[in-house]
PDB file of C-alpha atoms and ligand atoms in Angstrom:
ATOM      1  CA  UNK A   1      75.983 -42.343 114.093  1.00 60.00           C
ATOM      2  CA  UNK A   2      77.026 -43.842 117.641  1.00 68.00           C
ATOM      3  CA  UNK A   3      74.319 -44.937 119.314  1.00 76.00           C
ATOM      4  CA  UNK A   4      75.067 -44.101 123.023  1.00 73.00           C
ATOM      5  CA  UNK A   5      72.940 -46.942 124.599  1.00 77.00           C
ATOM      6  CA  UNK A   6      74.821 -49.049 122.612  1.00 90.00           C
ATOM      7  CA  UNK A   7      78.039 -48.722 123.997  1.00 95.00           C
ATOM      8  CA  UNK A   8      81.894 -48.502 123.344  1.00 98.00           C
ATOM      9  CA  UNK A   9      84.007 -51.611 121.318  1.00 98.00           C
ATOM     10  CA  UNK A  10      87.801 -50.870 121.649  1.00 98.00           C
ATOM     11  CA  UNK A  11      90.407 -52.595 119.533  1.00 98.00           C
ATOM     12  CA  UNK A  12      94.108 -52.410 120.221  1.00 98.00           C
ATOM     13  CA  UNK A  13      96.418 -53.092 117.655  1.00 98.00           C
ATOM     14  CA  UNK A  14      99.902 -52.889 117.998  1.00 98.00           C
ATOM     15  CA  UNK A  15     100.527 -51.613 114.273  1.00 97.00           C
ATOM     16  CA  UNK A  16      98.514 -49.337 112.174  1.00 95.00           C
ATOM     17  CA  UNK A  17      97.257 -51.796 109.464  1.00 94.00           C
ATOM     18  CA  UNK A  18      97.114 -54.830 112.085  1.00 97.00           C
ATOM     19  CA  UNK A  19      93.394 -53.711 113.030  1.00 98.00           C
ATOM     20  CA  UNK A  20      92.338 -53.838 109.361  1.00 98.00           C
ATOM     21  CA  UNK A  21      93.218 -57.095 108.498  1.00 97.00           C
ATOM     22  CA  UNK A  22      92.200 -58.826 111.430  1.00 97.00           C
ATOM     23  CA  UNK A  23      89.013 -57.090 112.483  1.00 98.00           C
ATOM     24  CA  UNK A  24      88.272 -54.512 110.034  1.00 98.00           C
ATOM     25  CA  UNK A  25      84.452 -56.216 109.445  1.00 98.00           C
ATOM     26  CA  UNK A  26      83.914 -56.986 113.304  1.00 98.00           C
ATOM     27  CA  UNK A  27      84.732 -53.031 113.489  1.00 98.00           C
ATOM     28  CA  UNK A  28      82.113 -52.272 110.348  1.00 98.00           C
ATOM     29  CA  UNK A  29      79.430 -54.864 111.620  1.00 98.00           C
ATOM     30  CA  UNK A  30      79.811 -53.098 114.901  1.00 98.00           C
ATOM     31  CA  UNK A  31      79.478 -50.063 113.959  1.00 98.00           C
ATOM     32  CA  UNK A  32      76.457 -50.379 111.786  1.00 97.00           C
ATOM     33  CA  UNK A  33      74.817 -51.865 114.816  1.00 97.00           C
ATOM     34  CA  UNK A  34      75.292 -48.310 116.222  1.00 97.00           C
ATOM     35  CA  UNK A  35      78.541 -49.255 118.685  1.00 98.00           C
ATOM     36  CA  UNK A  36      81.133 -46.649 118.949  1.00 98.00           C
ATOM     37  CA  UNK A  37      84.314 -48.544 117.996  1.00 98.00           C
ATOM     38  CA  UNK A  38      86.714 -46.776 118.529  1.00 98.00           C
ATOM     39  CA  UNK A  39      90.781 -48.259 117.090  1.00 98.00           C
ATOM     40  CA  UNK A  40      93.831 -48.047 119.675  1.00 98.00           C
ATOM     41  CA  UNK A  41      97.193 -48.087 117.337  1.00 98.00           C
ATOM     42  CA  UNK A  42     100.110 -48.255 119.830  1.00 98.00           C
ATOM     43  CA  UNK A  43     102.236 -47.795 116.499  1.00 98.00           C
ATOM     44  CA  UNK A  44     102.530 -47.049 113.155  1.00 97.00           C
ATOM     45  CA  UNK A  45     104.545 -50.042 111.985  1.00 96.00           C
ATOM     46  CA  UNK A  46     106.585 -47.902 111.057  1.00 96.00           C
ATOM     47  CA  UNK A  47     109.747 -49.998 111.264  1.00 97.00           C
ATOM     48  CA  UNK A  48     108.720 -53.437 111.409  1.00 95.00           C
ATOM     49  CA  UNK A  49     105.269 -53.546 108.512  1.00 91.00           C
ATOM     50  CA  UNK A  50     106.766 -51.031 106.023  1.00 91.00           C
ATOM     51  CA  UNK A  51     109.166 -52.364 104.082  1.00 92.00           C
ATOM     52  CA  UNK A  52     108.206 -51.241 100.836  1.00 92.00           C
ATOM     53  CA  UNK A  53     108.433 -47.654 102.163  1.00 94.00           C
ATOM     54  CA  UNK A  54     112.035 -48.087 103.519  1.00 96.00           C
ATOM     55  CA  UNK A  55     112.876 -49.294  99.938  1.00 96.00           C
ATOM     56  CA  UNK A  56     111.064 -46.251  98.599  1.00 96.00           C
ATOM     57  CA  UNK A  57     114.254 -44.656 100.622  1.00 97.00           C
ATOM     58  CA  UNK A  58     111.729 -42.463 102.591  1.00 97.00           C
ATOM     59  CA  UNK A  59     112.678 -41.259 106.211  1.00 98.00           C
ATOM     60  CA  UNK A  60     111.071 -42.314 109.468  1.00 98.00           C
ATOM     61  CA  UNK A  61     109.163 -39.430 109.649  1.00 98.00           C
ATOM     62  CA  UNK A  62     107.538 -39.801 106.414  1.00 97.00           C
ATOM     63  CA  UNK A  63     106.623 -43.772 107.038  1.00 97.00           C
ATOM     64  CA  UNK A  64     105.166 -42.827 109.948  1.00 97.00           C
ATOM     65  CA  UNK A  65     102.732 -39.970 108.464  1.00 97.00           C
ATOM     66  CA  UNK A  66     101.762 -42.279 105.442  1.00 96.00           C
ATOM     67  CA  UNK A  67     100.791 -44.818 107.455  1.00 96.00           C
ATOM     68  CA  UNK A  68      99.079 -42.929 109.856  1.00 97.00           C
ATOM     69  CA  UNK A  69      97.030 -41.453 106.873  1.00 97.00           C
ATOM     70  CA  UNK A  70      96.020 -44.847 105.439  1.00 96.00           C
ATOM     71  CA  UNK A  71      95.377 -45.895 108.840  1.00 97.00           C
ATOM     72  CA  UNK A  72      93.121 -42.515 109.237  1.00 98.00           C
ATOM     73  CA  UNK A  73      91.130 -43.673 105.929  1.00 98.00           C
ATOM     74  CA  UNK A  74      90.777 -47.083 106.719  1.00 98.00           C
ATOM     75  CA  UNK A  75      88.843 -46.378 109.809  1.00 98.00           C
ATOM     76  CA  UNK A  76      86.933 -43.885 108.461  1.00 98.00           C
ATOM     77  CA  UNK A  77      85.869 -46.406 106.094  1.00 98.00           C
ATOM     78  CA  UNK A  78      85.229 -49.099 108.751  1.00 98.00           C
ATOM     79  CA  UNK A  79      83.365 -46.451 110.915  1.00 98.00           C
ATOM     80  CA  UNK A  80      85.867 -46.382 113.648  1.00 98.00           C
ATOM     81  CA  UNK A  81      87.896 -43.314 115.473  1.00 98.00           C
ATOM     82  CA  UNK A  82      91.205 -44.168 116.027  1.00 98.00           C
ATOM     83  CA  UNK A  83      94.034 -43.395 118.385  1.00 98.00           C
ATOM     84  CA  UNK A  84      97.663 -43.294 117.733  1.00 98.00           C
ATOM     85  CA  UNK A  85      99.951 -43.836 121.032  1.00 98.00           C
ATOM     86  CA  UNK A  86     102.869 -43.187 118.732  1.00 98.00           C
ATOM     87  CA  UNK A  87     105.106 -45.915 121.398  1.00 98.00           C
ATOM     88  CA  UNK A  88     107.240 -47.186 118.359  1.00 98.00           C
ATOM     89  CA  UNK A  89     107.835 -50.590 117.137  1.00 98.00           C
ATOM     90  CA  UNK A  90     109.952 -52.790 116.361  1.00 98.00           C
ATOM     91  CA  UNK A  91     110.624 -53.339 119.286  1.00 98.00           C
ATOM     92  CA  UNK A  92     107.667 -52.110 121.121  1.00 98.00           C
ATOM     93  CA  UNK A  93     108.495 -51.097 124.427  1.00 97.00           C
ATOM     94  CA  UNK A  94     106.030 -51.153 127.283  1.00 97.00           C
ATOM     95  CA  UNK A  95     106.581 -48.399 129.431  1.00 98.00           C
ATOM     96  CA  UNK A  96     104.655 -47.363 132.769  1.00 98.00           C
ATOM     97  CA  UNK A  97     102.959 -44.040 130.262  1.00 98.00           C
ATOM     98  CA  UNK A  98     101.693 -46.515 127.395  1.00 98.00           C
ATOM     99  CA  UNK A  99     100.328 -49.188 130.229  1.00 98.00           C
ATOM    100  CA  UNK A 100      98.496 -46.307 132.239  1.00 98.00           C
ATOM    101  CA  UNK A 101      97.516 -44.697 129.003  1.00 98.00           C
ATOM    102  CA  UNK A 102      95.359 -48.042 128.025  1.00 98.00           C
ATOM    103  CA  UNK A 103      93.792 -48.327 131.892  1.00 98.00           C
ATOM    104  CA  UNK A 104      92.695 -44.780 131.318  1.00 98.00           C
ATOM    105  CA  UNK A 105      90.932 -45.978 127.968  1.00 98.00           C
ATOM    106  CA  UNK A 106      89.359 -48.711 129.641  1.00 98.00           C
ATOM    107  CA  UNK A 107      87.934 -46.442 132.322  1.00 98.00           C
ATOM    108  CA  UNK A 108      87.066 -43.628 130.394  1.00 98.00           C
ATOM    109  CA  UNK A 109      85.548 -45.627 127.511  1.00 98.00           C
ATOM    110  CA  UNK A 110      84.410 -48.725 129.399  1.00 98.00           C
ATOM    111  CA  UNK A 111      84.409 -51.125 126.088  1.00 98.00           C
ATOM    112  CA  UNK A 112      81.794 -53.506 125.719  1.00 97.00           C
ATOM    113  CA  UNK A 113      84.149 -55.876 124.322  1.00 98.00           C
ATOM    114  CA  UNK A 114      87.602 -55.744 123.578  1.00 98.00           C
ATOM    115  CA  UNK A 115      89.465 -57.081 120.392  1.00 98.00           C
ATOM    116  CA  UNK A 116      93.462 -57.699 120.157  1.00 98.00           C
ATOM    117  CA  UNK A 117      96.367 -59.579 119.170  1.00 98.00           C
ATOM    118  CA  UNK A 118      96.890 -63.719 119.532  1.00 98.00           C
ATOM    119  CA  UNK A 119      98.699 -64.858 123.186  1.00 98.00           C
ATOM    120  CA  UNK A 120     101.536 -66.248 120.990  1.00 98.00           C
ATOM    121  CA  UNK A 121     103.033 -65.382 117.597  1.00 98.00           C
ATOM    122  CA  UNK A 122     106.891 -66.309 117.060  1.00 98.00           C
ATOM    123  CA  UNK A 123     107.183 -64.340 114.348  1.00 97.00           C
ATOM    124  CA  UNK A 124     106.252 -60.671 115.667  1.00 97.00           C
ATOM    125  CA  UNK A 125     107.351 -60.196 119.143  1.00 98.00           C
ATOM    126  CA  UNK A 126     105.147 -56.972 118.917  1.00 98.00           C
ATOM    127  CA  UNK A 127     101.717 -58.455 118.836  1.00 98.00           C
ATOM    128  CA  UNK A 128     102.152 -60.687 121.883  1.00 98.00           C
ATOM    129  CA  UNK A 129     103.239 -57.992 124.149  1.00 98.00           C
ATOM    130  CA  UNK A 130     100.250 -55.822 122.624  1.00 98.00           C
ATOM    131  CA  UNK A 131      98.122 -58.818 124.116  1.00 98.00           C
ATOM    132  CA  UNK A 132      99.723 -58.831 127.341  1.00 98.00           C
ATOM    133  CA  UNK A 133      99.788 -55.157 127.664  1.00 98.00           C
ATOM    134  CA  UNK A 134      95.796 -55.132 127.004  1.00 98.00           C
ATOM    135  CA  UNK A 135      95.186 -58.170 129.477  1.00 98.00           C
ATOM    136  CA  UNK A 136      97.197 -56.453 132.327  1.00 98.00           C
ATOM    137  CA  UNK A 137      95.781 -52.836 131.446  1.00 98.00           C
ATOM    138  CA  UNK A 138      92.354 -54.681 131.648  1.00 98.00           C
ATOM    139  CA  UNK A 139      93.247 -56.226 135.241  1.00 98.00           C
ATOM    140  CA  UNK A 140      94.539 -52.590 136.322  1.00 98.00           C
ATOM    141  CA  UNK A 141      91.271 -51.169 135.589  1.00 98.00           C
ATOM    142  CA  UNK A 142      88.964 -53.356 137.334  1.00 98.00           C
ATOM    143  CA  UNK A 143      91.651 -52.093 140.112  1.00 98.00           C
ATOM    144  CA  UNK A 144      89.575 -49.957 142.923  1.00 98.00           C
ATOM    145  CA  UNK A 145      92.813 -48.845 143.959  1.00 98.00           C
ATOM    146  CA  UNK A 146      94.472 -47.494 140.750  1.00 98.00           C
ATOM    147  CA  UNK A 147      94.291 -44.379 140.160  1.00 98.00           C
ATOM    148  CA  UNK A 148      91.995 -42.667 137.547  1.00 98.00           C
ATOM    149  CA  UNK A 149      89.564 -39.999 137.702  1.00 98.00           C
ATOM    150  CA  UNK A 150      87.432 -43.026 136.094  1.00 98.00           C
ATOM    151  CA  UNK A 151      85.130 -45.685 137.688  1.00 98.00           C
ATOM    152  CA  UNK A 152      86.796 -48.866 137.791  1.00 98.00           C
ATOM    153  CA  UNK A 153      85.359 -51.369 135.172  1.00 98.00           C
ATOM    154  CA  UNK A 154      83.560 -54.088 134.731  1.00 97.00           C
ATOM    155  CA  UNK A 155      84.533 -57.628 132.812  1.00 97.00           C
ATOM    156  CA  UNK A 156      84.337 -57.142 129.415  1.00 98.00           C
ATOM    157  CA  UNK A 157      85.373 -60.142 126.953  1.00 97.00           C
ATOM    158  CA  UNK A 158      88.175 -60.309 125.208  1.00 98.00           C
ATOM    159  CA  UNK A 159      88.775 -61.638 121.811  1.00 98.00           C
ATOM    160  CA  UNK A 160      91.703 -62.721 120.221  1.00 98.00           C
ATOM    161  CA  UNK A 161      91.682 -61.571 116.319  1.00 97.00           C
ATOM    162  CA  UNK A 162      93.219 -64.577 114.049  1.00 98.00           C
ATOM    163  CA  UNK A 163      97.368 -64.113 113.128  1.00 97.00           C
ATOM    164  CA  UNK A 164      99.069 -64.300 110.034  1.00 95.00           C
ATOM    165  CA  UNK A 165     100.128 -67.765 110.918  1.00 96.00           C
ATOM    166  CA  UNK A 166      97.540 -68.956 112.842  1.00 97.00           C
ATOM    167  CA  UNK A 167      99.162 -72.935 113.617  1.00 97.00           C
ATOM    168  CA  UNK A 168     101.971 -71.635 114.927  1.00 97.00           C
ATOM    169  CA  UNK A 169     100.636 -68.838 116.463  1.00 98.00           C
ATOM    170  CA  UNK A 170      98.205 -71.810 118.937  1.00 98.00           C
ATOM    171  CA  UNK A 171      95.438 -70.036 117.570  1.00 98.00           C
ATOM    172  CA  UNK A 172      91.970 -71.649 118.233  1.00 97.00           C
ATOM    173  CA  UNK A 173      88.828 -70.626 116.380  1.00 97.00           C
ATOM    174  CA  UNK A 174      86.425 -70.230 118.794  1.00 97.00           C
ATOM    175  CA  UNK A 175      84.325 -67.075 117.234  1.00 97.00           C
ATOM    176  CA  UNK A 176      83.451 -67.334 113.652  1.00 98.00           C
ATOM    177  CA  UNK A 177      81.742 -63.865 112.989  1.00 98.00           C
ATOM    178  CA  UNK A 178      79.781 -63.568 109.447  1.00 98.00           C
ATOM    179  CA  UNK A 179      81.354 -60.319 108.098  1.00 98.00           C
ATOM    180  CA  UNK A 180      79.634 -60.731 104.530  1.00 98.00           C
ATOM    181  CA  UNK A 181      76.988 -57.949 105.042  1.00 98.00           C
ATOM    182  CA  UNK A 182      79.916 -55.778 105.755  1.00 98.00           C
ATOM    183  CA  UNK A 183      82.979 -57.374 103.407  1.00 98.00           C
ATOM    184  CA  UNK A 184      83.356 -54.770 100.908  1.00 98.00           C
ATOM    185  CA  UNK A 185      84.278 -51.970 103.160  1.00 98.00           C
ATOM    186  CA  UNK A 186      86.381 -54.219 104.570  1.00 98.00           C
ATOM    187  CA  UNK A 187      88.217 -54.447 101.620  1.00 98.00           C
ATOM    188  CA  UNK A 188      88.157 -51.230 100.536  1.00 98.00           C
ATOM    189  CA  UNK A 189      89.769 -50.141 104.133  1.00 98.00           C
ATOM    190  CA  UNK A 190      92.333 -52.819 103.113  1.00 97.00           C
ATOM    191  CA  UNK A 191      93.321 -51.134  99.871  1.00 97.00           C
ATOM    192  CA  UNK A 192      94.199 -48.065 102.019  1.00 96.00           C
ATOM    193  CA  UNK A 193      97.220 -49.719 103.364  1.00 92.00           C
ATOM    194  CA  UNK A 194      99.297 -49.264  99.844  1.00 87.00           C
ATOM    195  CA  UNK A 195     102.359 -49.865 101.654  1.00 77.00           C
ATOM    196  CA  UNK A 196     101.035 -54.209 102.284  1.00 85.00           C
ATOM    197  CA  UNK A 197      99.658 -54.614  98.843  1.00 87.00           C
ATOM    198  CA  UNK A 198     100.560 -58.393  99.143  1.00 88.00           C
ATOM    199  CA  UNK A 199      98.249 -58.875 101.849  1.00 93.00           C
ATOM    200  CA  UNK A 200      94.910 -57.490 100.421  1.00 96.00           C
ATOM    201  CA  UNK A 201      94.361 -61.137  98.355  1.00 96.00           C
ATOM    202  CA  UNK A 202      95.612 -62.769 101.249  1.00 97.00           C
ATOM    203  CA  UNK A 203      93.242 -61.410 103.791  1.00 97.00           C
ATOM    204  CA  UNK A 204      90.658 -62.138 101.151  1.00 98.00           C
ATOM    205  CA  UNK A 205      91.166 -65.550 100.552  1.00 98.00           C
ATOM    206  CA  UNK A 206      91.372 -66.318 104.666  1.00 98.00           C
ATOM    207  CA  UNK A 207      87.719 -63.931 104.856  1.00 98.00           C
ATOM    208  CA  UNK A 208      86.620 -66.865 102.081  1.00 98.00           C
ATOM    209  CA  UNK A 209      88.323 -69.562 103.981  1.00 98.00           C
ATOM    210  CA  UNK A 210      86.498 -68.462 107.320  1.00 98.00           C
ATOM    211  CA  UNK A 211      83.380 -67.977 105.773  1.00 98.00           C
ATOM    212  CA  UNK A 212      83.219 -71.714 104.343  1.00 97.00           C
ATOM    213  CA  UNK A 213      83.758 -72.892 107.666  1.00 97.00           C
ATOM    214  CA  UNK A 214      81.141 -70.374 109.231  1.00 97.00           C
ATOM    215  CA  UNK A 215      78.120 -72.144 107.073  1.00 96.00           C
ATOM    216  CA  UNK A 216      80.300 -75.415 107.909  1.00 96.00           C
ATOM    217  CA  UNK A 217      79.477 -74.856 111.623  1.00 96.00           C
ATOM    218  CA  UNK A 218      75.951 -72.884 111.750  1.00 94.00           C
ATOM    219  CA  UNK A 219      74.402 -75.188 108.836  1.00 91.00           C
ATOM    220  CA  UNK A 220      73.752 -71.669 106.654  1.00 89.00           C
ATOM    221  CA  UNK A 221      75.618 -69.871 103.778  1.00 92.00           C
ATOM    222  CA  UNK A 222      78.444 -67.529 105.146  1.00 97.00           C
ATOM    223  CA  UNK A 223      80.657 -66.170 101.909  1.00 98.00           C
ATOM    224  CA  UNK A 224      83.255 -64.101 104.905  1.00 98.00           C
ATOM    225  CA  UNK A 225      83.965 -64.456 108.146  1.00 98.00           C
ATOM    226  CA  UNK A 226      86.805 -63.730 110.450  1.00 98.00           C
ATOM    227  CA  UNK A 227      87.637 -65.688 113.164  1.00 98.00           C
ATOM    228  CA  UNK A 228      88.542 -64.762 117.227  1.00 98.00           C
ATOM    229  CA  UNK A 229      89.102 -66.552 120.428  1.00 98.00           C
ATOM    230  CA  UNK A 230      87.966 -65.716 123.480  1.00 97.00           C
ATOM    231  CA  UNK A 231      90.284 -65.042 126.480  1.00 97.00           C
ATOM    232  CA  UNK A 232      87.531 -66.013 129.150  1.00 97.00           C
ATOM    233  CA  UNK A 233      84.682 -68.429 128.980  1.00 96.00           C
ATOM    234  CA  UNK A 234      81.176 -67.166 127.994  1.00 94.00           C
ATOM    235  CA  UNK A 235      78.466 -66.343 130.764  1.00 94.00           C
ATOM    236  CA  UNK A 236      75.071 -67.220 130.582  1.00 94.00           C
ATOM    237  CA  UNK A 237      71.693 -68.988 131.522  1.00 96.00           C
ATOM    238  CA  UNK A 238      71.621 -71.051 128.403  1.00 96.00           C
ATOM    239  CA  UNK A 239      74.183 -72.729 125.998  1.00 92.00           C
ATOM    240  CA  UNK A 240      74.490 -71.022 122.600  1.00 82.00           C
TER     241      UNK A 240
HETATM  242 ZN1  LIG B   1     101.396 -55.870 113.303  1.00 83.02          ZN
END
């Protein structure tokens, strides 16, 4: 259970599955700390991350209810809600609705933290924009003049969860987060996404990967991590 004094994590992800792989044990560690995380899907992926579905010959209608149902289990297993803006992809267009619709979720939810796509990815024009949709949507609700029936909000971080390619993607690892308490849900969520089979050993091996280079950098054992950046520099009284 949410614990309220705890407060809110949002993650946006422009696709259904892209909050899985990327942050799907940030979401579980998170919850089991008693956050309420709760998953923003501006699409399905219905055109661009479901290829073995359009082979399958089914229609757009049907992608989009499969992978809204895997998308449904997987963050049931991660302990998230989730929200589906339904804005299609492929390409995904930002219009005035979705932008407003994510500076109402700021204000209404007033995240803690909030978790998206990489600044640059040349090989999915979708996930970029995501980015720069969340950044501006941020901006618009620290806003005293926008309107809302909200309270504007404060700063809360942003981090950047690690691409598919991360070199060309300029991707720094700034955050390595120890997800091994919380690994196996993680990739049972994963096996909910039938439709990306080939990426469940992939997103394995990188959790491995990250984790090596977690008890690299703390001087511990880590067996998974994933790995963030941060948009804007850490605050604080003392170095960590
Ligand atoms: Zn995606």
């Amino acid at each position: 259970m949410a614990d309220a004094s705890k407060g809110t994590i949002v993650v946006v992800s422009a696709h259904a599955a892209d909050f899985v792989w990327r942050a799907g044990g940030a979401i579980a560690l998170y919850h089991d700390m008693g956050y309420k995380v709760r998953v923003l899907c501006l699409t399905f992926g219905e055109r661009g991350e479901s290829a073995r579905l359009w082979k399958q010959g089914k229609t757009l209608e049907e992608i989009k209810a499969i992978r809204r149902e895997e998308a449904e289990k997987a963050a049931d297993i991660l302990g998230a809600e989730v929200r589906f803006f339904d804005a299609g992809d492929y390409p995904l267009e930002v219009t005035a609705e979705l932008r407003d619709g994510l500076v109402q979720e700021f204000r209404q939810h007033r995240p803690e933290f909030i978790l998206t796509h990489s600044l640059v990815d040349p090989y999915n024009a979708d996930h970029p924009r995501t980015t720069q949709l969340v950044l501006e949507s941020r901006i618009l609700a620290q806003a005293h003049g926008y309107p809302s029936a909200y309270d504007v909000i404060g700063a809360p971080a942003v981090f950047l969860f690690e691409p598919h390619q991360s070199e060309q993607c300029n991707f720094q690892v700034q955050v390595l987060l120890d997800i091994t308490p919380v690994f196996e849900r993680k990739r049972r969520a994963m096996e909910c996404m039938a439709a990306q089979e080939h990426l469940w050993a992939y997103y394995t091996d990188l959790a491995k990967r990250r984790g090596v280079q977690a008890g690299r950098n703390a001087g511990g054992t880590v067996v998974y991590a994933e790995a963030y950046q941060r948009v804007y520099p850490y605050v604080g009284g003392v170095f960590v």
